[in-house]
Amino acid sequence: MSLSLIGIIFVQAYYINNSIENEEEQFTFNVKKALSYTSKEIENREFKDYVIKLQPLINQGVTPDSTAFREFYLKEDNSDSNEKLIYRNSILEENYKLSSSIFDIGLDSINIRKVLSDRETKILKGNAIESNSNLNLDAMMFEFGKLSKGVEIFYDTAYEDLSYRVPIHKRISQEEINNLLKSKLAEDNIYIDYQFAIYSNDLATKVQSEDFELENASTFSIPIFQNKNDLSNYRLLINFPKRNVFVQSSIIKMTLLSIIFTSIIIIAYASALMQLLRQRKISEIKTDFINNMTHEFKTPIATINLALDAIKNPQVIDDKERVLRYLKMIKDENKRMHAQVENVLRISKLERNELNISKERVILHDLIEDAITHVQLIVEDRNGKINIELLADKSSVLANETHFTNVIVNILDNAIKYTPESRAPIIDVSTENVGTNILLKIKDQGSGMSKAAQKRVFEKFYREHTGDRHDVKGHGLGLAYVKRIVEDHQGHVSVESEKDKGSTFIIKLPLIS
């Protein structure tokens, strides 16, 4: 499952990465297309301006300084189709010397070449030729070869020289570049801020937008105003400050959905693993509980059996005092087992919210004194002592007398049990008021507990591991019961402990007026 999950994550990451790369390539292609379009449009506009200025002068009837006429003829006979094909291409070159005042370039005159070009193809059928035997093909070709009036003007080095002499900021404006780029980018749905500039031989010119910064890694560029050898001193550059955001925005929804669903899978998988581990731990704890419970029941059962066997003895059955002692022993052991079973059932009912806990106004100090009487004899039997310091001025709380007395008894019983046999149990019980609450502290000088045990001491069935030793009898239900009862009374219970230096249990309950 882990390998499959990792594989799914890697496949999705690979797919998302490929999608981003494809979007990057598409974005780059669209931007370069827009740059190319802008460059060509600007060049065509400048050439048209050049022609518009020259054409009126030429149309006024200016005589060319020189004329050159070239013609190319091709005649082809096709015997299969009985056809004759005649192809003609004519070029007329006229050279003019005109005043350069219209271009403001600082020269007296400029040389301009006007090129007139015409192409034509005729196909003659064989029967048309035969019907007119007087047809002279050479004369027809001469007539056919007369130059038509269709005109195209081409620029030569004169145009390049003129353009070269004009500063770039006079040839093109920022507004023109911006309008062309904006319209072309909009065709590909690219609506993000951009910065542009024209550089001459890697040096900035006056033609650039505000805040333009040259970034070699992310700047797109294309030559502009190329000559006939496809060379240029100028480059049109463009930057997109929010390029990454725009590229990633196209797949952000898919990426978010992928992350969300993958996260759900990871959370579900982690939850399943945690449940597995938790179930395994619960299984181990329950096994320990059964072992502890068996150990707890084994001794009283054995004691009861021995007592019964002793009573059956003819020498004992007539001894009333010994019989009564054995019967008391049986009763005590039976009571002990009954208490163990009641504890388990009480916790089970608490978890199912079936335990009916009715609360009434009680004096906490009275409950404390009553609970101490339950364990006083046990403490005195071990030569111990319970120090009482009830300093709280107010001790009225809303509680269930029976259950809360059991809570205090359980904590006191733990304090006695976890004091080593070699030492007399010394327990300090105190109260104090803190705001609208009352704090009950029960401090012992027992064996204490580790930091790890403090975090789990209120868990059901939990007992700190002591290897194979069973110095302290129990099954880990007493403090779980304490926590559930205290929380049901809107209180809080915590423990402070240090190994071999004892523990302090603190119960906080809200006061009632």
Short mmCIF file of C-alpha atoms in Angstrom, two decimals, residues 223-500:
data_model
loop_
_atom_site.label_atom_id
_atom_site.label_comp_id
_atom_site.label_asym_id
_atom_site.label_seq_id
_atom_site.Cartn_x
_atom_site.Cartn_y
_atom_site.Cartn_z
CA PRO A 223 15.26 40.76 -34.61
CA ILE A 224 13.53 43.80 -36.08
CA PHE A 225 14.33 45.86 -39.22
CA GLN A 226 16.39 43.08 -40.84
CA ASN A 227 18.31 43.81 -44.07
CA LYS A 228 18.37 41.67 -47.20
CA ASN A 229 20.97 39.44 -45.55
CA ASP A 230 18.65 38.82 -42.60
CA LEU A 231 20.93 40.82 -40.30
CA SER A 232 19.82 43.47 -37.86
CA ASN A 233 21.29 45.71 -35.18
CA TYR A 234 17.98 45.90 -33.35
CA ARG A 235 16.07 43.37 -31.27
CA LEU A 236 12.56 43.61 -29.86
CA LEU A 237 12.45 42.23 -26.30
CA ILE A 238 9.51 41.44 -24.03
CA ASN A 239 9.20 40.39 -20.36
CA PHE A 240 6.26 38.95 -18.42
CA PRO A 241 6.66 39.62 -14.66
CA LYS A 242 3.76 37.27 -13.80
CA ARG A 243 4.59 34.66 -16.37
CA ASN A 244 4.83 31.73 -13.91
CA VAL A 245 1.52 32.61 -12.29
CA PHE A 246 -0.20 32.78 -15.68
CA VAL A 247 1.29 29.50 -16.92
CA GLN A 248 0.44 27.66 -13.71
CA SER A 249 -3.05 29.16 -13.47
CA SER A 250 -4.20 27.04 -16.40
CA ILE A 251 -3.57 23.84 -14.43
CA ILE A 252 -4.03 25.17 -10.91
CA LYS A 253 -7.53 23.66 -10.59
CA MET A 254 -6.32 20.26 -11.72
CA THR A 255 -3.32 20.52 -9.40
CA LEU A 256 -5.48 21.54 -6.43
CA LEU A 257 -7.91 18.68 -7.05
CA SER A 258 -4.99 16.29 -7.36
CA ILE A 259 -3.50 17.55 -4.09
CA ILE A 260 -6.88 17.39 -2.31
CA PHE A 261 -7.67 13.84 -3.43
CA THR A 262 -4.13 12.66 -2.76
CA SER A 263 -4.29 14.25 0.70
CA ILE A 264 -7.57 12.44 1.37
CA ILE A 265 -5.94 9.16 0.35
CA ILE A 266 -2.91 9.88 2.56
CA ILE A 267 -5.10 10.85 5.52
CA ALA A 268 -7.29 7.78 5.06
CA TYR A 269 -4.23 5.58 4.72
CA ALA A 270 -2.56 7.14 7.78
CA SER A 271 -5.80 6.77 9.72
CA ALA A 272 -6.06 3.11 8.73
CA LEU A 273 -2.46 2.53 9.84
CA MET A 274 -3.09 4.33 13.13
CA GLN A 275 -6.22 2.26 13.70
CA LEU A 276 -4.25 -0.89 12.93
CA LEU A 277 -1.53 0.06 15.40
CA ARG A 278 -4.11 1.17 17.95
CA GLN A 279 -6.04 -2.09 17.63
CA ARG A 280 -2.81 -3.99 18.01
CA LYS A 281 -1.94 -1.99 21.13
CA ILE A 282 -5.47 -2.47 22.51
CA SER A 283 -5.15 -6.18 21.87
CA GLU A 284 -1.87 -6.25 23.80
CA ILE A 285 -3.37 -4.15 26.62
CA LYS A 286 -6.41 -6.42 26.84
CA THR A 287 -4.14 -9.44 26.97
CA ASP A 288 -2.25 -7.80 29.83
CA PHE A 289 -5.56 -6.95 31.49
CA ILE A 290 -6.76 -10.55 31.28
CA ASN A 291 -3.44 -11.72 32.71
CA ASN A 292 -3.64 -9.16 35.53
CA MET A 293 -7.28 -9.93 36.22
CA THR A 294 -6.52 -13.65 36.29
CA HIS A 295 -3.69 -12.94 38.70
CA GLU A 296 -6.02 -10.82 40.85
CA PHE A 297 -8.68 -13.56 40.97
CA LYS A 298 -6.27 -16.46 41.40
CA THR A 299 -5.18 -15.50 44.92
CA PRO A 300 -8.66 -14.97 46.44
CA ILE A 301 -9.98 -18.12 44.76
CA ALA A 302 -7.08 -20.11 46.14
CA THR A 303 -7.62 -18.55 49.57
CA ILE A 304 -11.34 -19.41 49.49
CA ASN A 305 -10.59 -23.01 48.45
CA LEU A 306 -8.06 -23.40 51.26
CA ALA A 307 -10.49 -21.93 53.78
CA LEU A 308 -13.26 -24.29 52.62
CA ASP A 309 -10.94 -27.29 52.81
CA ALA A 310 -9.93 -26.23 56.31
CA ILE A 311 -13.56 -25.93 57.44
CA LYS A 312 -14.22 -29.45 56.11
CA ASN A 313 -11.52 -30.76 58.42
CA PRO A 314 -13.24 -32.54 61.39
CA GLN A 315 -10.74 -31.00 63.80
CA VAL A 316 -11.62 -27.49 62.61
CA ILE A 317 -15.37 -27.74 62.06
CA ASP A 318 -15.95 -28.07 65.79
CA ASP A 319 -13.70 -25.07 66.53
CA LYS A 320 -16.20 -22.21 66.25
CA GLU A 321 -13.59 -19.46 66.47
CA ARG A 322 -11.47 -20.89 63.63
CA VAL A 323 -14.58 -21.48 61.49
CA LEU A 324 -15.69 -17.88 61.95
CA ARG A 325 -12.19 -16.65 61.03
CA TYR A 326 -12.20 -18.75 57.87
CA LEU A 327 -15.71 -17.61 57.00
CA LYS A 328 -14.64 -13.96 57.42
CA MET A 329 -11.65 -14.68 55.18
CA ILE A 330 -13.98 -16.15 52.52
CA LYS A 331 -16.28 -13.15 52.79
CA ASP A 332 -13.41 -10.67 52.48
CA GLU A 333 -11.94 -12.40 49.45
CA ASN A 334 -15.37 -12.64 47.86
CA LYS A 335 -15.90 -8.94 48.51
CA ARG A 336 -12.52 -8.21 46.93
CA MET A 337 -13.45 -10.11 43.75
CA HIS A 338 -16.84 -8.42 43.67
CA ALA A 339 -15.15 -5.01 43.88
CA GLN A 340 -12.90 -5.92 40.95
CA VAL A 341 -15.87 -6.96 38.81
CA GLU A 342 -17.82 -3.81 39.81
CA ASN A 343 -14.88 -1.65 38.77
CA VAL A 344 -14.79 -3.23 35.32
CA LEU A 345 -18.56 -2.95 34.88
CA ARG A 346 -18.53 0.67 36.07
CA ILE A 347 -15.94 1.66 33.46
CA SER A 348 -17.89 -0.21 30.75
CA LYS A 349 -21.10 1.64 31.64
CA LEU A 350 -19.26 4.97 31.69
CA GLU A 351 -18.00 4.40 28.14
CA ARG A 352 -21.53 3.58 26.93
CA ASN A 353 -22.93 6.57 28.87
CA GLU A 354 -25.22 4.18 30.74
CA LEU A 355 -24.01 5.09 34.23
CA ASN A 356 -26.58 7.34 35.86
CA ILE A 357 -24.71 10.05 37.79
CA SER A 358 -27.06 12.39 39.62
CA LYS A 359 -25.40 15.45 41.12
CA GLU A 360 -26.28 17.62 44.06
CA ARG A 361 -24.70 20.37 46.14
CA VAL A 362 -22.04 18.85 48.40
CA ILE A 363 -19.17 20.13 50.52
CA LEU A 364 -15.96 18.79 49.01
CA HIS A 365 -14.17 18.89 52.39
CA ASP A 366 -16.78 16.45 53.78
CA LEU A 367 -16.17 14.05 50.86
CA ILE A 368 -12.42 14.23 51.43
CA GLU A 369 -12.73 13.42 55.15
CA ASP A 370 -15.12 10.55 54.38
CA ALA A 371 -12.74 9.10 51.77
CA ILE A 372 -9.79 9.32 54.18
CA THR A 373 -11.68 7.17 56.72
CA HIS A 374 -11.82 4.37 54.12
CA VAL A 375 -8.03 4.08 53.93
CA GLN A 376 -7.01 5.39 57.37
CA LEU A 377 -6.63 1.92 58.90
CA ILE A 378 -4.53 0.65 55.98
CA VAL A 379 -2.18 3.63 56.30
CA GLU A 380 -1.89 3.23 60.06
CA ASP A 381 -1.26 -0.52 59.62
CA ARG A 382 1.85 0.40 57.61
CA ASN A 383 2.82 3.04 60.18
CA GLY A 384 2.00 5.79 57.70
CA LYS A 385 0.28 9.14 58.02
CA ILE A 386 -2.18 11.31 56.11
CA ASN A 387 -1.61 15.06 56.52
CA ILE A 388 -4.75 17.14 55.93
CA GLU A 389 -4.56 20.84 55.05
CA LEU A 390 -7.95 22.03 53.80
CA LEU A 391 -7.32 25.75 53.23
CA ALA A 392 -10.09 26.50 50.73
CA ASP A 393 -12.60 29.01 52.10
CA LYS A 394 -15.26 27.83 49.64
CA SER A 395 -15.74 24.12 48.92
CA SER A 396 -19.31 23.79 47.67
CA VAL A 397 -19.44 21.84 44.42
CA LEU A 398 -22.06 20.09 42.30
CA ALA A 399 -21.14 16.40 42.49
CA ASN A 400 -22.31 12.84 43.02
CA GLU A 401 -21.35 11.96 46.58
CA THR A 402 -20.76 8.23 46.00
CA HIS A 403 -18.78 8.48 42.77
CA PHE A 404 -16.65 11.41 43.84
CA THR A 405 -15.84 9.71 47.14
CA ASN A 406 -14.70 6.71 45.07
CA VAL A 407 -12.50 9.05 42.99
CA ILE A 408 -10.66 10.31 46.08
CA VAL A 409 -10.42 6.78 47.54
CA ASN A 410 -8.90 5.46 44.27
CA ILE A 411 -6.20 8.15 44.29
CA LEU A 412 -5.45 7.56 47.99
CA ASP A 413 -5.36 3.80 47.39
CA ASN A 414 -2.84 4.33 44.55
CA ALA A 415 -0.71 6.49 46.84
CA ILE A 416 -0.59 3.65 49.37
CA LYS A 417 0.00 0.86 46.81
CA TYR A 418 2.82 2.69 45.01
CA THR A 419 4.71 3.44 48.19
CA PRO A 420 7.39 0.71 48.54
CA GLU A 421 6.90 -1.79 51.35
CA SER A 422 10.15 -0.63 52.89
CA ARG A 423 8.69 2.81 53.54
CA ALA A 424 5.70 4.07 55.48
CA PRO A 425 3.14 5.85 53.25
CA ILE A 426 3.09 9.63 53.84
CA ILE A 427 0.20 11.36 52.04
CA ASP A 428 -0.54 15.10 51.96
CA VAL A 429 -4.11 16.17 51.16
CA SER A 430 -4.76 19.90 50.62
CA THR A 431 -7.28 22.26 49.03
CA GLU A 432 -7.21 25.88 47.87
CA ASN A 433 -9.40 28.29 45.96
CA VAL A 434 -8.22 29.56 42.56
CA GLY A 435 -10.67 32.02 41.04
CA THR A 436 -14.04 30.32 40.71
CA ASN A 437 -12.52 26.84 41.13
CA ILE A 438 -11.29 24.66 43.96
CA LEU A 439 -8.08 22.64 43.67
CA LEU A 440 -7.67 19.31 45.47
CA LYS A 441 -4.08 18.04 45.68
CA ILE A 442 -3.13 14.55 46.85
CA LYS A 443 0.63 14.13 47.19
CA ASP A 444 2.49 10.94 48.04
CA GLN A 445 6.13 10.03 48.54
CA GLY A 446 5.96 6.79 46.59
CA SER A 447 7.90 5.42 43.63
CA GLY A 448 6.63 8.08 41.20
CA MET A 449 6.43 7.55 37.45
CA SER A 450 8.27 8.37 34.21
CA LYS A 451 7.31 11.20 31.83
CA ALA A 452 5.93 8.63 29.35
CA ALA A 453 3.77 7.06 32.05
CA GLN A 454 2.39 10.47 33.11
CA LYS A 455 1.00 10.99 29.59
CA ARG A 456 -0.86 7.65 29.60
CA VAL A 457 -1.63 7.04 33.27
CA PHE A 458 -5.34 7.89 32.78
CA GLU A 459 -5.79 5.47 29.86
CA LYS A 460 -7.92 2.42 30.39
CA PHE A 461 -5.94 -0.78 31.14
CA TYR A 462 -2.65 1.13 31.12
CA ARG A 463 -0.03 0.11 33.70
CA GLU A 464 3.62 1.10 33.66
CA HIS A 465 5.78 -1.84 32.63
CA THR A 466 7.94 -3.30 35.42
CA GLY A 467 9.11 -6.42 33.61
CA ASP A 468 7.93 -9.69 35.15
CA ARG A 469 7.52 -8.19 38.61
CA HIS A 470 4.05 -7.88 40.16
CA ASP A 471 4.86 -5.72 43.14
CA VAL A 472 1.61 -3.77 42.78
CA LYS A 473 -1.68 -5.50 42.19
CA GLY A 474 -4.21 -3.94 39.80
CA HIS A 475 -5.48 -3.84 36.24
CA GLY A 476 -5.25 -0.20 35.16
CA LEU A 477 -8.88 0.82 35.59
CA GLY A 478 -8.82 2.97 38.72
CA LEU A 479 -7.36 6.17 37.23
CA ALA A 480 -9.37 5.75 34.01
CA TYR A 481 -12.47 5.77 36.23
CA VAL A 482 -11.14 8.86 38.05
CA LYS A 483 -10.68 10.78 34.78
CA ARG A 484 -14.14 9.91 33.46
CA ILE A 485 -15.91 10.90 36.68
CA VAL A 486 -13.98 14.18 37.08
CA GLU A 487 -14.67 15.17 33.44
CA ASP A 488 -18.35 14.31 33.92
CA HIS A 489 -18.31 16.87 36.76
CA GLN A 490 -16.89 19.52 34.32
CA GLY A 491 -13.56 19.25 36.12
CA HIS A 492 -9.98 18.44 35.18
CA VAL A 493 -7.47 16.00 36.61
CA SER A 494 -3.71 15.98 36.05
CA VAL A 495 -0.58 14.51 37.60
CA GLU A 496 2.89 15.78 38.39
CA SER A 497 5.48 13.16 39.15
CA GLU A 498 9.16 12.40 39.34
CA LYS A 499 10.66 8.94 39.40
CA ASP A 500 11.41 7.72 42.98
#
